[in-house]
Tab-separated table of C-alpha atoms in Angstrom:
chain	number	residue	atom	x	y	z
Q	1	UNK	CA	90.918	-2.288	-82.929
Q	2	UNK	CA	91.654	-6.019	-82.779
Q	3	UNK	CA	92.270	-6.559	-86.539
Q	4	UNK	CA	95.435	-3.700	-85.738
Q	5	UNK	CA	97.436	-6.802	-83.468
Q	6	UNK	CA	97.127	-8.779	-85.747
Q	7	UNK	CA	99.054	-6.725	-88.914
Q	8	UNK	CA	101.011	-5.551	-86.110
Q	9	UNK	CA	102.921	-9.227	-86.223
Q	10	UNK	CA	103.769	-8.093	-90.395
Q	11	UNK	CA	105.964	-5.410	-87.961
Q	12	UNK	CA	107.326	-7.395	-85.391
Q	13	UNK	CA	108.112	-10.963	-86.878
Q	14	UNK	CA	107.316	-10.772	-90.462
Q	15	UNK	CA	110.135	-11.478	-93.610
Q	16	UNK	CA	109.713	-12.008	-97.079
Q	17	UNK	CA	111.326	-14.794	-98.680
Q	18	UNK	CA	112.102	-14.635	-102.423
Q	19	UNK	CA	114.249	-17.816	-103.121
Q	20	UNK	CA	116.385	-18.542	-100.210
Q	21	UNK	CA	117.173	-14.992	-98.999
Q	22	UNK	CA	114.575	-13.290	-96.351
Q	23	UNK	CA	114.290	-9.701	-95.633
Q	24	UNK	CA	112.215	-8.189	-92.227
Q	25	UNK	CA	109.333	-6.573	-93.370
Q	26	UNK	CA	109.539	-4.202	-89.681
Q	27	UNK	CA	111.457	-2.022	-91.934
Q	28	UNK	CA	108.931	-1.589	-94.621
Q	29	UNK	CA	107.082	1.812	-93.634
Q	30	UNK	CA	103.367	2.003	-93.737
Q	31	UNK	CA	102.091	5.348	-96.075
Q	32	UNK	CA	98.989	6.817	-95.962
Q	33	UNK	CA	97.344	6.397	-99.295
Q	34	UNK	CA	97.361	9.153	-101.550
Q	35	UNK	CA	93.950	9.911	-102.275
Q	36	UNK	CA	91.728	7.867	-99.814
Q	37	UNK	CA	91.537	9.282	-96.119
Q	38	UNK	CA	92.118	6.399	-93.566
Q	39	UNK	CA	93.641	3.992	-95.990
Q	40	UNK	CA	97.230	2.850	-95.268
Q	41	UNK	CA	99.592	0.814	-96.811
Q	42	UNK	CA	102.783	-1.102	-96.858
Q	43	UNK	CA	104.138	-2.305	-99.898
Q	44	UNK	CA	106.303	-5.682	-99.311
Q	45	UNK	CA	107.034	-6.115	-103.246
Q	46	UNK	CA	107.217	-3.796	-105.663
Q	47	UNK	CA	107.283	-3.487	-109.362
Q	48	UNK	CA	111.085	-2.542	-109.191
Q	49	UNK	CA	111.860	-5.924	-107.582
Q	50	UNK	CA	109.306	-8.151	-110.225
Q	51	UNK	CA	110.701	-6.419	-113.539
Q	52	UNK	CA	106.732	-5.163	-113.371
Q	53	UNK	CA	105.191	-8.456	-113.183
Q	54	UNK	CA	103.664	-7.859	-110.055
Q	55	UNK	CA	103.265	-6.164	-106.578
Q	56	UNK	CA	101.783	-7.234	-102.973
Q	57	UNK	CA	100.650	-4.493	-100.588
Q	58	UNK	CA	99.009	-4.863	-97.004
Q	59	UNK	CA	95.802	-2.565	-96.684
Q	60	UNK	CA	94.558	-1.598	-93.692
Q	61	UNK	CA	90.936	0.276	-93.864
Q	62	UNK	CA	90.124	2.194	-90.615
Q	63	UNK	CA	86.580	2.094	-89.553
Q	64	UNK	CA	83.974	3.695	-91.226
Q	65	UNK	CA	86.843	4.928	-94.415
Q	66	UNK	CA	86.492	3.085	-98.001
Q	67	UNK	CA	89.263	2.908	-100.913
Q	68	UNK	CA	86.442	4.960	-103.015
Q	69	UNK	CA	85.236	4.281	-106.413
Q	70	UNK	CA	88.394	3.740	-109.055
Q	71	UNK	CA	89.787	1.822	-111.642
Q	72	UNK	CA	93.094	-0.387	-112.616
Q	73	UNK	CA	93.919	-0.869	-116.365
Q	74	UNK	CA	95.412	-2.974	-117.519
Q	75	UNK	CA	96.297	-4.710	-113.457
Q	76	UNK	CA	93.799	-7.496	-112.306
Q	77	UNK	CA	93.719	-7.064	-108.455
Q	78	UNK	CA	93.172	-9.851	-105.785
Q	79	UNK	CA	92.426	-9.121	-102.356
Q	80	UNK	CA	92.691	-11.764	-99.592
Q	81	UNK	CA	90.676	-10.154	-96.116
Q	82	UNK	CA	92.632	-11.253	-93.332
Q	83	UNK	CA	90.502	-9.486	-90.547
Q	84	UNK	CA	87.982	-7.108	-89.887
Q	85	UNK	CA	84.546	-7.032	-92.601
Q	86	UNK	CA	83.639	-4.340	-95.240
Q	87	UNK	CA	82.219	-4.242	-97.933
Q	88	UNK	CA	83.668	-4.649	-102.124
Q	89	UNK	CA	81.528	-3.604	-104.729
Q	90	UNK	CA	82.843	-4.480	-108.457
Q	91	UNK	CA	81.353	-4.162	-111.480
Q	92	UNK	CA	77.297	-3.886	-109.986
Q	93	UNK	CA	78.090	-6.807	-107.554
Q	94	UNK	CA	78.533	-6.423	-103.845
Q	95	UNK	CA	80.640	-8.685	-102.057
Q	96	UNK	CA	80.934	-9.008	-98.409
Q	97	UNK	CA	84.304	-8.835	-97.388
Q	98	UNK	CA	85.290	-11.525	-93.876
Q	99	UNK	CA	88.492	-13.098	-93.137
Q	100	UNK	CA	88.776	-15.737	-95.878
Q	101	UNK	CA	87.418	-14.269	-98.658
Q	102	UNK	CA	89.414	-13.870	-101.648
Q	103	UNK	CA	88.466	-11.472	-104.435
Q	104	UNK	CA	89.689	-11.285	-108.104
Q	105	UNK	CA	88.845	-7.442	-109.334
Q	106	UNK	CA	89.277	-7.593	-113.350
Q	107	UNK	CA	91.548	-5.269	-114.752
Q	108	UNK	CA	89.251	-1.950	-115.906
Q	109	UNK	CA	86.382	-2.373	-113.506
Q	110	UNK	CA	85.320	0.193	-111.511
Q	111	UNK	CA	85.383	-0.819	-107.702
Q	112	UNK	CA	85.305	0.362	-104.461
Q	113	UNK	CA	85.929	-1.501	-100.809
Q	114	UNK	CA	84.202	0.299	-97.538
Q	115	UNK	CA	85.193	-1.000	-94.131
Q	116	UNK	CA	83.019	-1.965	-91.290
Q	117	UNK	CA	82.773	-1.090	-87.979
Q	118	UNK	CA	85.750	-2.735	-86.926
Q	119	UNK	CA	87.712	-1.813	-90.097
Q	120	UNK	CA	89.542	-4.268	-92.807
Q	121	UNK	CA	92.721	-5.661	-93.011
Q	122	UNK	CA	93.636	-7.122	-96.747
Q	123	UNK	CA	96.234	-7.830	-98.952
Q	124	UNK	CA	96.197	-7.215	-102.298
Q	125	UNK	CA	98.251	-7.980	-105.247
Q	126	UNK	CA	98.015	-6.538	-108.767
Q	127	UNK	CA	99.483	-8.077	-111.872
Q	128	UNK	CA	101.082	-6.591	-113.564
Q	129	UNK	CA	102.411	-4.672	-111.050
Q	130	UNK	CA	101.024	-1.729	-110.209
Q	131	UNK	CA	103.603	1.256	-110.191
């Protein structure tokens, strides 16, 4: 998968800066979501660090798996698709999912993303944080 080298570089060379202190995100382990097969994720801020303002994860779909039908309330959700193509549907209204395409899921709509052949690479952010 050629999305993979990409997020890969989030591994090798990536740090998080909050003010003027950066931390490697190498470190940062990926998980295996919790309820949806083939979904992993790597959380590089979490609601402990904003006081529960926000959080920022990297998704990574694998081909042919979907982050299936569910809902965030009271969190909005954004997702910026940095490579790969899928598919979001939110609130009756598909959205074709590219690199470049940003997404803003309101808080207490049902939605669902399905990758592509190729599988999806996104991040998304939830405010307020989701915990």
């Amino acid at each position: 998968m050629q999305y993979q080298d990409l997020f890969d570089q989030f591994d090798a060379n990536g740090r998080l800066y909050a003010g003027a202190a950066g931390r490697p995100l190498g470190p940062v382990p990926w998980a295996a979501h919790p309820a949806f097969a083939g979904v992993q994720l790597k959380p590089l801020v979490t609601a402990a660090e904003t006081g529960g303002a926000f959080s920022y994860h990297l998704v990574r779909i694998q081909p042919g798996c979907e982050i299936g039908l569910h809902t965030h309330d009271p969190q909005f959700e954004t997702h910026e698709v940095i490579a790969g193509a899928g598919v979001c549907e939110c609130g009756g209204q598909r959205i074709g999912y590219q690199p470049g395409v940003v997404a803003i899921l309101p808080a207490g709509v049902p939605h669902k993303v399905a990758a592509g052949p190729e599988g999806l690479c996104l991040f998304a952010k939830f405010m307020p944080a989701l915990t």
